[in-house]
Short mmCIF file of N, CA and C in Angstrom, two decimals:
data_model
loop_
_atom_site.label_atom_id
_atom_site.label_comp_id
_atom_site.label_asym_id
_atom_site.label_seq_id
_atom_site.Cartn_x
_atom_site.Cartn_y
_atom_site.Cartn_z
N MET A 27 49.22 0.93 -2.32
CA MET A 27 48.14 1.91 -2.40
C MET A 27 47.63 2.17 -0.99
N ASP A 28 47.64 3.44 -0.57
CA ASP A 28 47.14 3.74 0.78
C ASP A 28 45.67 4.11 0.73
N ALA A 29 45.09 4.33 1.89
CA ALA A 29 43.64 4.58 2.00
C ALA A 29 43.23 5.85 1.26
N ARG A 30 44.13 6.83 1.21
CA ARG A 30 43.80 8.08 0.53
C ARG A 30 43.62 7.83 -0.97
N THR A 31 44.51 7.06 -1.55
CA THR A 31 44.43 6.74 -2.97
C THR A 31 43.22 5.85 -3.24
N GLU A 32 42.95 4.92 -2.33
CA GLU A 32 41.79 4.04 -2.49
C GLU A 32 40.51 4.86 -2.55
N GLU A 33 40.40 5.87 -1.71
CA GLU A 33 39.20 6.71 -1.69
C GLU A 33 39.02 7.41 -3.04
N PHE A 34 40.10 7.87 -3.61
CA PHE A 34 40.05 8.52 -4.92
C PHE A 34 39.63 7.53 -5.99
N GLU A 35 40.20 6.35 -5.98
CA GLU A 35 39.90 5.34 -6.99
C GLU A 35 38.46 4.84 -6.85
N LYS A 36 37.96 4.73 -5.62
CA LYS A 36 36.58 4.29 -5.40
C LYS A 36 35.60 5.28 -6.01
N CYS A 37 35.94 6.53 -5.94
CA CYS A 37 35.06 7.57 -6.43
C CYS A 37 34.89 7.51 -7.94
N LEU A 38 35.94 7.17 -8.63
CA LEU A 38 35.91 7.22 -10.08
C LEU A 38 35.27 5.97 -10.67
N SER A 39 34.27 6.20 -11.46
CA SER A 39 33.67 5.09 -12.20
C SER A 39 34.34 5.05 -13.55
N GLU A 40 34.48 3.88 -14.10
CA GLU A 40 35.06 3.77 -15.43
C GLU A 40 34.00 4.16 -16.45
N GLY A 41 34.36 4.97 -17.35
CA GLY A 41 33.42 5.37 -18.38
C GLY A 41 33.91 6.60 -19.10
N PRO A 42 33.13 7.06 -20.03
CA PRO A 42 33.56 8.21 -20.84
C PRO A 42 33.67 9.50 -20.03
N GLN A 43 33.03 9.57 -18.89
CA GLN A 43 33.05 10.79 -18.10
C GLN A 43 34.17 10.80 -17.04
N THR A 44 35.02 9.77 -17.01
CA THR A 44 36.05 9.67 -15.98
C THR A 44 36.98 10.88 -15.98
N ALA A 45 37.41 11.33 -17.14
CA ALA A 45 38.33 12.47 -17.21
C ALA A 45 37.67 13.72 -16.65
N LEU A 46 36.40 13.92 -16.97
CA LEU A 46 35.68 15.08 -16.45
C LEU A 46 35.49 14.97 -14.94
N GLU A 47 35.22 13.77 -14.47
CA GLU A 47 35.05 13.54 -13.04
C GLU A 47 36.35 13.89 -12.30
N LYS A 48 37.49 13.46 -12.83
CA LYS A 48 38.78 13.79 -12.23
C LYS A 48 38.99 15.29 -12.19
N ARG A 49 38.61 15.95 -13.27
CA ARG A 49 38.75 17.41 -13.34
C ARG A 49 37.94 18.09 -12.24
N TYR A 50 36.71 17.62 -12.04
CA TYR A 50 35.86 18.20 -11.01
C TYR A 50 36.41 17.93 -9.61
N ILE A 51 36.98 16.77 -9.40
CA ILE A 51 37.59 16.46 -8.10
C ILE A 51 38.75 17.41 -7.84
N LYS A 52 39.59 17.57 -8.84
CA LYS A 52 40.74 18.48 -8.70
C LYS A 52 40.26 19.91 -8.48
N GLU A 53 39.21 20.30 -9.18
CA GLU A 53 38.63 21.64 -9.03
C GLU A 53 38.15 21.86 -7.60
N TYR A 54 37.46 20.86 -7.05
CA TYR A 54 36.96 20.98 -5.68
C TYR A 54 38.12 21.12 -4.69
N LEU A 55 39.10 20.23 -4.83
CA LEU A 55 40.25 20.27 -3.92
C LEU A 55 40.98 21.60 -4.02
N GLN A 56 41.14 22.10 -5.24
CA GLN A 56 41.82 23.39 -5.43
C GLN A 56 41.05 24.50 -4.73
N GLY A 57 39.73 24.44 -4.80
CA GLY A 57 38.90 25.43 -4.12
C GLY A 57 39.07 25.40 -2.61
N LYS A 58 39.47 24.25 -2.10
CA LYS A 58 39.72 24.10 -0.67
C LYS A 58 41.19 24.37 -0.32
N GLY A 59 41.99 24.68 -1.35
CA GLY A 59 43.40 25.00 -1.11
C GLY A 59 44.33 23.80 -1.17
N TYR A 60 43.89 22.71 -1.79
CA TYR A 60 44.70 21.50 -1.86
C TYR A 60 44.87 21.04 -3.30
N ALA A 61 45.93 20.29 -3.51
CA ALA A 61 46.10 19.53 -4.75
C ALA A 61 45.97 18.07 -4.36
N LEU A 62 45.73 17.22 -5.33
CA LEU A 62 45.53 15.81 -5.05
C LEU A 62 46.70 15.22 -4.26
N GLN A 63 47.91 15.58 -4.65
CA GLN A 63 49.08 15.04 -3.96
C GLN A 63 49.22 15.54 -2.52
N ASP A 64 48.58 16.65 -2.18
CA ASP A 64 48.62 17.17 -0.81
C ASP A 64 47.90 16.27 0.17
N LEU A 65 46.98 15.45 -0.32
CA LEU A 65 46.20 14.59 0.58
C LEU A 65 47.09 13.62 1.33
N ALA A 66 48.20 13.23 0.74
CA ALA A 66 49.12 12.29 1.40
C ALA A 66 49.73 12.89 2.66
N GLN A 67 49.75 14.21 2.74
CA GLN A 67 50.33 14.89 3.89
C GLN A 67 49.33 15.11 5.03
N LEU A 68 48.06 14.92 4.73
CA LEU A 68 47.01 15.14 5.72
C LEU A 68 46.77 13.89 6.55
N PRO A 69 46.22 14.07 7.75
CA PRO A 69 45.80 12.89 8.51
C PRO A 69 44.79 12.09 7.67
N GLU A 70 44.85 10.79 7.77
CA GLU A 70 44.05 9.92 6.91
C GLU A 70 42.57 10.27 6.94
N GLU A 71 42.00 10.50 8.10
CA GLU A 71 40.56 10.80 8.18
C GLU A 71 40.22 12.12 7.49
N ASN A 72 41.09 13.11 7.61
CA ASN A 72 40.86 14.40 6.93
C ASN A 72 40.91 14.22 5.41
N ALA A 73 41.88 13.44 4.94
CA ALA A 73 42.01 13.19 3.51
C ALA A 73 40.79 12.45 2.98
N LYS A 74 40.33 11.46 3.73
CA LYS A 74 39.14 10.71 3.31
C LYS A 74 37.91 11.61 3.25
N GLN A 75 37.76 12.47 4.24
CA GLN A 75 36.62 13.38 4.26
C GLN A 75 36.65 14.33 3.08
N LEU A 76 37.82 14.87 2.79
CA LEU A 76 37.96 15.76 1.63
C LEU A 76 37.61 15.03 0.33
N MET A 77 38.05 13.79 0.21
CA MET A 77 37.76 13.02 -1.00
C MET A 77 36.27 12.68 -1.09
N ARG A 78 35.63 12.40 0.03
CA ARG A 78 34.18 12.16 -0.01
C ARG A 78 33.46 13.40 -0.50
N GLU A 79 33.87 14.55 0.02
CA GLU A 79 33.27 15.81 -0.41
C GLU A 79 33.55 16.08 -1.89
N ALA A 80 34.78 15.84 -2.31
CA ALA A 80 35.17 16.07 -3.70
C ALA A 80 34.40 15.13 -4.64
N CYS A 81 34.21 13.90 -4.23
CA CYS A 81 33.46 12.94 -5.05
C CYS A 81 31.99 13.34 -5.15
N ALA A 82 31.43 13.79 -4.05
CA ALA A 82 30.04 14.24 -4.07
C ALA A 82 29.90 15.45 -5.00
N TYR A 83 30.83 16.37 -4.91
CA TYR A 83 30.84 17.55 -5.78
C TYR A 83 30.92 17.13 -7.25
N ALA A 84 31.85 16.21 -7.55
CA ALA A 84 32.02 15.74 -8.92
C ALA A 84 30.75 15.06 -9.43
N SER A 85 30.11 14.27 -8.58
CA SER A 85 28.87 13.59 -8.98
C SER A 85 27.77 14.60 -9.31
N LEU A 86 27.66 15.62 -8.49
CA LEU A 86 26.65 16.65 -8.74
C LEU A 86 26.93 17.40 -10.04
N LYS A 87 28.19 17.73 -10.26
CA LYS A 87 28.56 18.45 -11.49
C LYS A 87 28.31 17.58 -12.73
N LEU A 88 28.61 16.28 -12.64
CA LEU A 88 28.35 15.38 -13.76
C LEU A 88 26.85 15.27 -14.03
N ALA A 89 26.07 15.20 -12.97
CA ALA A 89 24.62 15.14 -13.13
C ALA A 89 24.11 16.41 -13.81
N GLU A 90 24.69 17.54 -13.45
CA GLU A 90 24.31 18.82 -14.07
C GLU A 90 24.63 18.81 -15.57
N VAL A 91 25.82 18.33 -15.92
CA VAL A 91 26.22 18.26 -17.32
C VAL A 91 25.27 17.34 -18.10
N GLU A 92 24.95 16.18 -17.52
CA GLU A 92 24.06 15.24 -18.18
C GLU A 92 22.66 15.82 -18.34
N SER A 93 22.19 16.52 -17.33
CA SER A 93 20.86 17.14 -17.41
C SER A 93 20.82 18.20 -18.51
N ARG A 94 21.85 18.99 -18.59
CA ARG A 94 21.91 20.00 -19.65
C ARG A 94 21.92 19.37 -21.02
N ALA A 95 22.68 18.28 -21.16
CA ALA A 95 22.75 17.60 -22.46
C ALA A 95 21.38 17.05 -22.85
N ARG A 96 20.68 16.45 -21.89
CA ARG A 96 19.34 15.92 -22.18
C ARG A 96 18.38 17.03 -22.53
N PHE A 97 18.48 18.15 -21.81
CA PHE A 97 17.61 19.29 -22.06
C PHE A 97 17.85 19.84 -23.47
N LYS A 98 19.12 19.97 -23.84
CA LYS A 98 19.45 20.46 -25.19
C LYS A 98 18.93 19.50 -26.25
N GLN A 99 19.08 18.21 -26.01
CA GLN A 99 18.56 17.22 -26.96
C GLN A 99 17.05 17.36 -27.11
N LYS A 100 16.39 17.55 -25.99
CA LYS A 100 14.93 17.69 -26.01
C LYS A 100 14.52 18.93 -26.79
N ILE A 101 15.21 20.03 -26.55
CA ILE A 101 14.91 21.28 -27.25
C ILE A 101 15.16 21.11 -28.75
N HIS A 102 16.30 20.56 -29.10
CA HIS A 102 16.63 20.40 -30.52
C HIS A 102 15.70 19.40 -31.19
N GLY A 103 15.31 18.38 -30.48
CA GLY A 103 14.36 17.41 -31.01
C GLY A 103 13.01 18.04 -31.25
N SER A 104 12.56 18.89 -30.32
CA SER A 104 11.28 19.59 -30.47
C SER A 104 11.33 20.60 -31.60
N ALA A 105 12.45 21.27 -31.78
CA ALA A 105 12.59 22.28 -32.81
C ALA A 105 12.52 21.64 -34.20
N GLN A 106 13.00 20.40 -34.32
CA GLN A 106 12.96 19.75 -35.62
C GLN A 106 11.55 19.35 -36.02
N ASN A 107 10.67 19.24 -35.05
CA ASN A 107 9.30 18.85 -35.33
C ASN A 107 8.42 20.03 -35.75
N TRP A 108 8.96 21.23 -35.82
CA TRP A 108 8.16 22.40 -36.17
C TRP A 108 7.96 22.50 -37.61
#
């Protein structure tokens, strides 16, 4: 396992959202013109930086999804009390 793969694995937390997190990482990289396997061709520091950015992006997107879910729960919970 090289440093590029380690950076990817460090980013991913084990849990039910892991598949979605991977999707967001791939989405970010694609937006930058890369696929995950392309990172092996980049200089190590560039690949690490891209993965840090991709992980931050994925974390923000997951937080957004979780916030929306809580908001919907709150709305539906309030609606049932009417």
